[in-house]
Amino acid sequence: MKVCKDGFQKEFINDQTDMYTIAFTQNILSGRWKYFILWYLKGHTRRYSDIKAFLGDLSQGSLSKQLRELEKDGVIKRKVYPVVPPKVEYSLTDKGTALMPVLDAMNSFGKTFGEQADIIRE
Amino acid sequence: MKVCKDGFQKEFINDQTDMYTIAFTQNILSGRWKYFILWYLKGHTRRYSDIKAFLGDLSQGSLSKQLRELEKDGVIKRKVYPVVPPKVEYSLTDKGTALMPVLDAMNSFGKTFGEQADIIRE
DNA sequence: CAGAATCCGCCGCGATACTG
DNA sequence: CAGTATCGCGGCGGATTCTG
């Protein structure tokens, strides 16, 4: 069984096609904040500072890393305006938009089964 | 911002309802093998050894842990037969079946955008 | 056959400090 | 404003060992 550089499960490549495709998607979405970033970008173009404000307390380092990974995977687009102070806008690519059904399904599931009592434990 | 015991993002509970529901779902699915276990159980009742064989090389300890978590979250059902040697069968609950649209969406996305060259890096 | 218990390595994430 | 660089910890997952 092959193991990927990034240590994730990419090994289901042969007959088990579904396993491969799910692993592929999971890989793009794996990360502490990626679901939320993508959801927040749904239908909008947002500035770096807006994303940061929306997500609350996460360090700039973490956010930048997540954004870079999403960009590398081709699901978000980064547009830099050569102004001072800097201005950078993020938006979904077509590929990123194609991920929305996944988030919609997760949202729908959570709406049905998620109850506050089950979640907040502190 | 509240932080949960298990260290995951459950803090989006107030106005940002979607964030909460997505976090809720993400939480159930977070884990190295859970997507694959659930997918393998889709429409079938499977024995422990079958799941193990399907997933290939993962340790029994890891598998048991994932299964216990999925059971605790109420998405899979565990049935023990009091025979020797032991026989245990796993299947999806209704709640687990309700997760299938998420996996279907991931599978669909992967089918469209996942290319072998993008995935296998070793 | 289907696990429980234990120990351990790794890396993802956050915190902090610094830059153009 | 929007990053980059570095460091350190915690927790997940894997390996191993032991049971009914």
Short mmCIF file of C-alpha atoms (C1' of nucleotides) in Angstrom, two decimals:
data_model
loop_
_atom_site.label_atom_id
_atom_site.label_comp_id
_atom_site.label_asym_id
_atom_site.label_seq_id
_atom_site.Cartn_x
_atom_site.Cartn_y
_atom_site.Cartn_z
CA MET A 1 0.00 0.00 0.00
CA LYS A 2 1.39 3.30 -1.06
CA VAL A 3 1.79 6.11 1.36
CA CYS A 4 1.84 9.69 0.33
CA LYS A 5 4.37 12.31 1.15
CA ASP A 6 1.96 14.24 3.25
CA GLY A 7 1.07 11.10 5.11
CA PHE A 8 -2.55 11.02 4.08
CA GLN A 9 -4.47 8.22 2.52
CA LYS A 10 -3.93 8.32 -1.21
CA GLU A 11 -3.38 4.65 -1.59
CA PHE A 12 -6.84 3.66 -2.78
CA ILE A 13 -6.00 4.17 -6.38
CA ASN A 14 -6.59 0.89 -8.11
CA ASP A 15 -9.90 -0.86 -8.07
CA GLN A 16 -11.37 0.95 -5.11
CA THR A 17 -12.05 4.09 -7.09
CA ASP A 18 -14.48 5.58 -4.64
CA MET A 19 -11.96 5.34 -1.86
CA TYR A 20 -9.53 7.24 -4.00
CA THR A 21 -11.92 10.01 -4.90
CA ILE A 22 -13.06 10.44 -1.33
CA ALA A 23 -9.49 10.50 -0.12
CA PHE A 24 -8.73 13.12 -2.74
CA THR A 25 -11.51 15.38 -1.53
CA GLN A 26 -10.77 14.75 2.09
CA ASN A 27 -7.22 15.81 1.47
CA ILE A 28 -8.18 19.19 0.13
CA LEU A 29 -10.54 19.80 3.01
CA SER A 30 -8.31 18.52 5.78
CA GLY A 31 -7.26 21.33 7.98
CA ARG A 32 -8.45 23.10 11.03
CA TRP A 33 -10.23 26.02 9.32
CA LYS A 34 -10.64 25.17 5.68
CA TYR A 35 -14.31 24.31 5.81
CA PHE A 36 -15.05 27.67 7.37
CA ILE A 37 -12.87 29.65 5.03
CA LEU A 38 -14.51 28.09 2.02
CA TRP A 39 -17.97 28.55 3.45
CA TYR A 40 -17.25 32.17 4.18
CA LEU A 41 -16.01 32.72 0.62
CA LYS A 42 -19.15 31.16 -0.84
CA GLY A 43 -20.56 33.74 -3.20
CA HIS A 44 -18.28 36.50 -1.95
CA THR A 45 -14.90 38.02 -2.46
CA ARG A 46 -13.29 38.67 0.87
CA ARG A 47 -10.25 40.45 2.14
CA TYR A 48 -7.66 38.78 4.29
CA SER A 49 -8.63 40.91 7.28
CA ASP A 50 -12.30 40.04 6.84
CA ILE A 51 -11.57 36.34 6.91
CA LYS A 52 -9.44 36.80 9.96
CA ALA A 53 -12.15 38.79 11.71
CA PHE A 54 -14.78 36.22 10.81
CA LEU A 55 -12.84 33.30 12.15
CA GLY A 56 -12.01 35.08 15.37
CA ASP A 57 -8.95 34.11 17.25
CA LEU A 58 -6.62 32.26 15.05
CA SER A 59 -3.10 33.39 14.44
CA GLN A 60 -2.08 35.02 11.20
CA GLY A 61 0.42 32.27 10.68
CA SER A 62 -2.25 29.62 10.77
CA LEU A 63 -4.58 31.50 8.48
CA SER A 64 -1.88 32.23 5.94
CA LYS A 65 -0.90 28.59 5.86
CA GLN A 66 -4.45 27.39 5.31
CA LEU A 67 -4.98 29.96 2.58
CA ARG A 68 -1.78 28.99 0.82
CA GLU A 69 -2.75 25.33 0.86
CA LEU A 70 -6.21 26.06 -0.50
CA GLU A 71 -4.64 28.15 -3.23
CA LYS A 72 -2.14 25.43 -4.05
CA ASP A 73 -5.02 22.96 -4.37
CA GLY A 74 -6.70 25.37 -6.77
CA VAL A 75 -9.90 25.92 -4.86
CA ILE A 76 -9.38 29.59 -4.03
CA LYS A 77 -8.01 32.50 -6.03
CA ARG A 78 -5.74 35.19 -4.64
CA LYS A 79 -5.72 38.70 -6.03
CA VAL A 80 -3.16 41.23 -4.84
CA TYR A 81 -3.65 44.95 -5.28
CA PRO A 82 -0.35 46.83 -5.50
CA VAL A 83 -1.35 49.53 -3.05
CA VAL A 84 -0.15 50.75 0.31
CA PRO A 85 -1.23 49.40 2.65
CA PRO A 86 -1.51 46.05 0.91
CA LYS A 87 -4.87 44.71 -0.12
CA VAL A 88 -5.48 41.08 -0.94
CA GLU A 89 -8.75 39.52 -1.93
CA TYR A 90 -9.72 35.87 -1.93
CA SER A 91 -12.50 34.16 -3.82
CA LEU A 92 -13.55 30.68 -4.85
CA THR A 93 -12.43 29.20 -8.12
CA ASP A 94 -14.74 26.99 -10.14
CA LYS A 95 -13.13 24.05 -8.46
CA GLY A 96 -13.78 25.62 -5.10
CA THR A 97 -17.39 26.26 -6.00
CA ALA A 98 -17.67 22.60 -6.90
CA LEU A 99 -16.90 21.81 -3.28
CA MET A 100 -20.00 23.57 -2.04
CA PRO A 101 -22.26 20.52 -2.34
CA VAL A 102 -20.02 18.84 0.19
CA LEU A 103 -20.37 21.72 2.62
CA ASP A 104 -24.08 21.96 1.94
CA ALA A 105 -24.48 18.30 2.78
CA MET A 106 -22.52 18.76 5.98
CA ASN A 107 -24.58 21.77 6.89
CA SER A 108 -27.78 19.89 6.22
CA PHE A 109 -26.70 16.95 8.33
CA GLY A 110 -25.68 19.22 11.18
CA LYS A 111 -28.99 21.06 11.02
CA THR A 112 -30.86 17.79 11.42
CA PHE A 113 -28.77 16.02 14.01
CA GLY A 114 -26.73 18.65 15.75
CA GLU A 115 -28.15 19.73 19.03
CA GLN A 116 -26.56 22.22 21.23
CA ALA A 117 -26.45 19.83 24.15
CA ASP A 118 -24.45 17.38 22.10
CA ILE A 119 -21.84 19.90 21.22
CA ILE A 120 -21.00 22.45 23.80
CA ARG A 121 -19.20 20.73 26.58
CA GLU A 122 -17.52 23.65 28.19
CA MET B 1 -14.82 32.19 21.91
CA LYS B 2 -15.57 28.88 23.46
CA VAL B 3 -13.30 25.97 23.01
CA CYS B 4 -14.47 22.43 23.31
CA LYS B 5 -13.06 19.67 25.40
CA ASP B 6 -11.92 17.77 22.43
CA GLY B 7 -10.24 20.82 21.10
CA PHE B 8 -12.35 21.16 18.04
CA GLN B 9 -14.28 24.11 16.78
CA LYS B 10 -17.64 24.11 18.43
CA GLU B 11 -17.68 27.78 19.17
CA PHE B 12 -19.78 28.90 16.24
CA ILE B 13 -22.97 28.47 18.15
CA ASN B 14 -24.62 31.83 18.18
CA ASP B 15 -25.52 33.67 15.03
CA GLN B 16 -23.24 31.76 12.70
CA THR B 17 -25.47 28.73 12.64
CA ASP B 18 -23.98 27.25 9.52
CA MET B 19 -20.55 27.30 11.04
CA TYR B 20 -21.88 25.38 13.97
CA THR B 21 -23.61 22.75 11.92
CA ILE B 22 -20.62 22.24 9.70
CA ALA B 23 -18.34 21.98 12.69
CA PHE B 24 -20.70 19.42 14.17
CA THR B 25 -20.52 17.25 11.08
CA GLN B 26 -16.82 17.72 10.65
CA ASN B 27 -16.34 16.55 14.17
CA ILE B 28 -18.05 13.25 13.59
CA LEU B 29 -16.09 12.65 10.43
CA SER B 30 -12.71 13.74 11.69
CA GLY B 31 -10.42 10.79 11.93
CA ARG B 32 -8.01 9.00 9.77
CA TRP B 33 -10.29 6.23 8.51
CA LYS B 34 -13.84 7.20 9.31
CA TYR B 35 -14.83 8.21 5.81
CA PHE B 36 -13.73 4.84 4.52
CA ILE B 37 -15.35 2.85 7.25
CA LEU B 38 -18.65 4.59 6.69
CA TRP B 39 -18.40 4.24 2.96
CA TYR B 40 -17.64 0.55 3.29
CA LEU B 41 -20.65 0.07 5.55
CA LYS B 42 -22.95 1.81 3.10
CA GLY B 43 -25.75 -0.63 2.40
CA HIS B 44 -23.98 -3.53 4.07
CA THR B 45 -23.47 -5.19 7.39
CA ARG B 46 -19.84 -6.02 7.83
CA ARG B 47 -17.77 -7.98 10.25
CA TYR B 48 -14.83 -6.51 12.09
CA SER B 49 -12.41 -8.68 10.17
CA ASP B 50 -13.93 -7.63 6.85
CA ILE B 51 -13.47 -3.97 7.65
CA LYS B 52 -9.93 -4.64 8.70
CA ALA B 53 -9.21 -6.53 5.51
CA PHE B 54 -10.75 -3.84 3.38
CA LEU B 55 -8.73 -1.05 4.92
CA GLY B 56 -5.52 -2.99 4.65
CA ASP B 57 -2.72 -2.24 6.98
CA LEU B 58 -4.00 -0.45 9.97
CA SER B 59 -3.56 -1.73 13.44
CA GLN B 60 -6.41 -3.30 15.36
CA GLY B 61 -6.00 -0.66 18.00
CA SER B 62 -6.61 2.14 15.55
CA LEU B 63 -9.59 0.45 13.96
CA SER B 64 -11.21 -0.31 17.28
CA LYS B 65 -10.78 3.27 18.37
CA GLN B 66 -12.34 4.68 15.25
CA LEU B 67 -15.23 2.24 15.50
CA ARG B 68 -15.86 3.10 19.11
CA GLU B 69 -15.94 6.80 18.30
CA LEU B 70 -18.34 6.27 15.43
CA GLU B 71 -20.53 4.21 17.71
CA LYS B 72 -20.41 6.85 20.42
CA ASP B 73 -21.50 9.44 17.87
CA GLY B 74 -24.40 7.20 16.96
CA VAL B 75 -23.63 6.73 13.30
CA ILE B 76 -22.85 3.03 13.41
CA LYS B 77 -24.44 0.12 15.21
CA ARG B 78 -22.58 -2.73 16.84
CA LYS B 79 -24.02 -6.20 17.16
CA VAL B 80 -22.22 -8.88 19.12
CA TYR B 81 -22.94 -12.56 18.66
CA PRO B 82 -22.20 -14.61 21.77
CA VAL B 83 -20.32 -17.32 19.98
CA VAL B 84 -16.84 -18.70 20.03
CA PRO B 85 -14.87 -17.38 18.33
CA PRO B 86 -16.47 -13.95 18.73
CA LYS B 87 -18.41 -12.43 15.90
CA VAL B 88 -19.21 -8.74 15.71
CA GLU B 89 -21.11 -6.99 12.99
CA TYR B 90 -21.26 -3.31 12.20
CA SER B 91 -23.84 -1.40 10.22
CA LEU B 92 -24.99 2.14 9.69
CA THR B 93 -27.67 3.68 11.83
CA ASP B 94 -30.21 6.07 10.35
CA LYS B 95 -27.98 8.87 11.46
CA GLY B 96 -25.07 7.23 9.71
CA THR B 97 -27.09 6.78 6.56
CA ALA B 98 -27.87 10.48 6.70
CA LEU B 99 -24.15 11.12 6.31
CA MET B 100 -24.05 9.44 2.93
CA PRO B 101 -24.90 12.61 0.99
CA VAL B 102 -21.71 14.11 2.35
CA LEU B 103 -19.65 11.18 1.16
CA ASP B 104 -21.50 11.13 -2.15
CA ALA B 105 -20.66 14.77 -2.67
CA MET B 106 -17.03 14.12 -1.85
CA ASN B 107 -16.96 11.18 -4.19
CA SER B 108 -18.52 13.22 -6.94
CA PHE B 109 -16.04 16.03 -6.50
CA GLY B 110 -13.13 13.64 -6.51
CA LYS B 111 -14.41 11.95 -9.65
CA THR B 112 -14.48 15.27 -11.45
CA PHE B 113 -11.28 16.88 -10.24
CA GLY B 114 -9.11 14.09 -8.95
CA GLU B 115 -6.47 12.96 -11.35
CA GLN B 116 -3.95 10.36 -10.57
CA ALA B 117 -1.06 12.68 -11.25
CA ASP B 118 -2.32 15.10 -8.64
CA ILE B 119 -2.48 12.49 -5.98
CA ILE B 120 0.18 9.89 -6.02
CA ARG B 121 3.44 11.47 -5.10
CA GLU B 122 5.40 8.42 -4.27
"C1'" DC C 1 -11.82 -13.41 16.26
"C1'" DA C 2 -12.28 -9.07 18.26
"C1'" DG C 3 -10.86 -6.45 21.18
"C1'" DA C 4 -8.24 -3.46 25.46
"C1'" DA C 5 -4.11 -1.20 27.32
"C1'" DT C 6 0.04 1.02 26.87
"C1'" DC C 7 3.74 3.59 24.96
"C1'" DC C 8 5.71 6.57 21.45
"C1'" DG C 9 6.74 9.44 17.19
"C1'" DC C 10 5.13 12.87 14.38
"C1'" DC C 11 3.04 16.93 12.57
"C1'" DG C 12 -0.70 20.26 12.71
"C1'" DC C 13 -1.72 23.99 15.07
"C1'" DG C 14 -1.10 28.01 17.89
"C1'" DA C 15 1.89 31.69 19.95
"C1'" DT C 16 5.28 34.92 19.25
"C1'" DA C 17 8.27 37.97 16.86
"C1'" DC C 18 9.64 40.24 12.77
"C1'" DT C 19 8.94 42.49 7.63
"C1'" DG C 20 7.53 45.33 3.25
"C1'" DC D 1 -2.54 45.37 6.01
"C1'" DA D 2 -0.91 41.06 4.93
"C1'" DG D 3 1.99 38.42 5.44
"C1'" DT D 4 6.85 35.17 6.80
"C1'" DA D 5 9.90 32.58 10.23
"C1'" DT D 6 10.67 30.02 14.06
"C1'" DC D 7 9.61 27.40 18.03
"C1'" DG D 8 7.09 24.23 21.06
"C1'" DC D 9 3.25 21.60 22.64
"C1'" DG D 10 -0.79 18.32 22.41
"C1'" DG D 11 -3.20 14.83 20.42
"C1'" DC D 12 -3.95 11.57 16.84
"C1'" DG D 13 -2.55 7.54 14.86
"C1'" DG D 14 0.58 3.42 14.66
"C1'" DA D 15 3.08 -0.46 16.81
"C1'" DT D 16 3.18 -3.70 20.24
"C1'" DT D 17 1.54 -6.65 23.74
"C1'" DC D 18 -1.92 -9.02 26.29
"C1'" DT D 19 -7.02 -11.11 26.95
"C1'" DG D 20 -11.67 -14.01 26.70
#
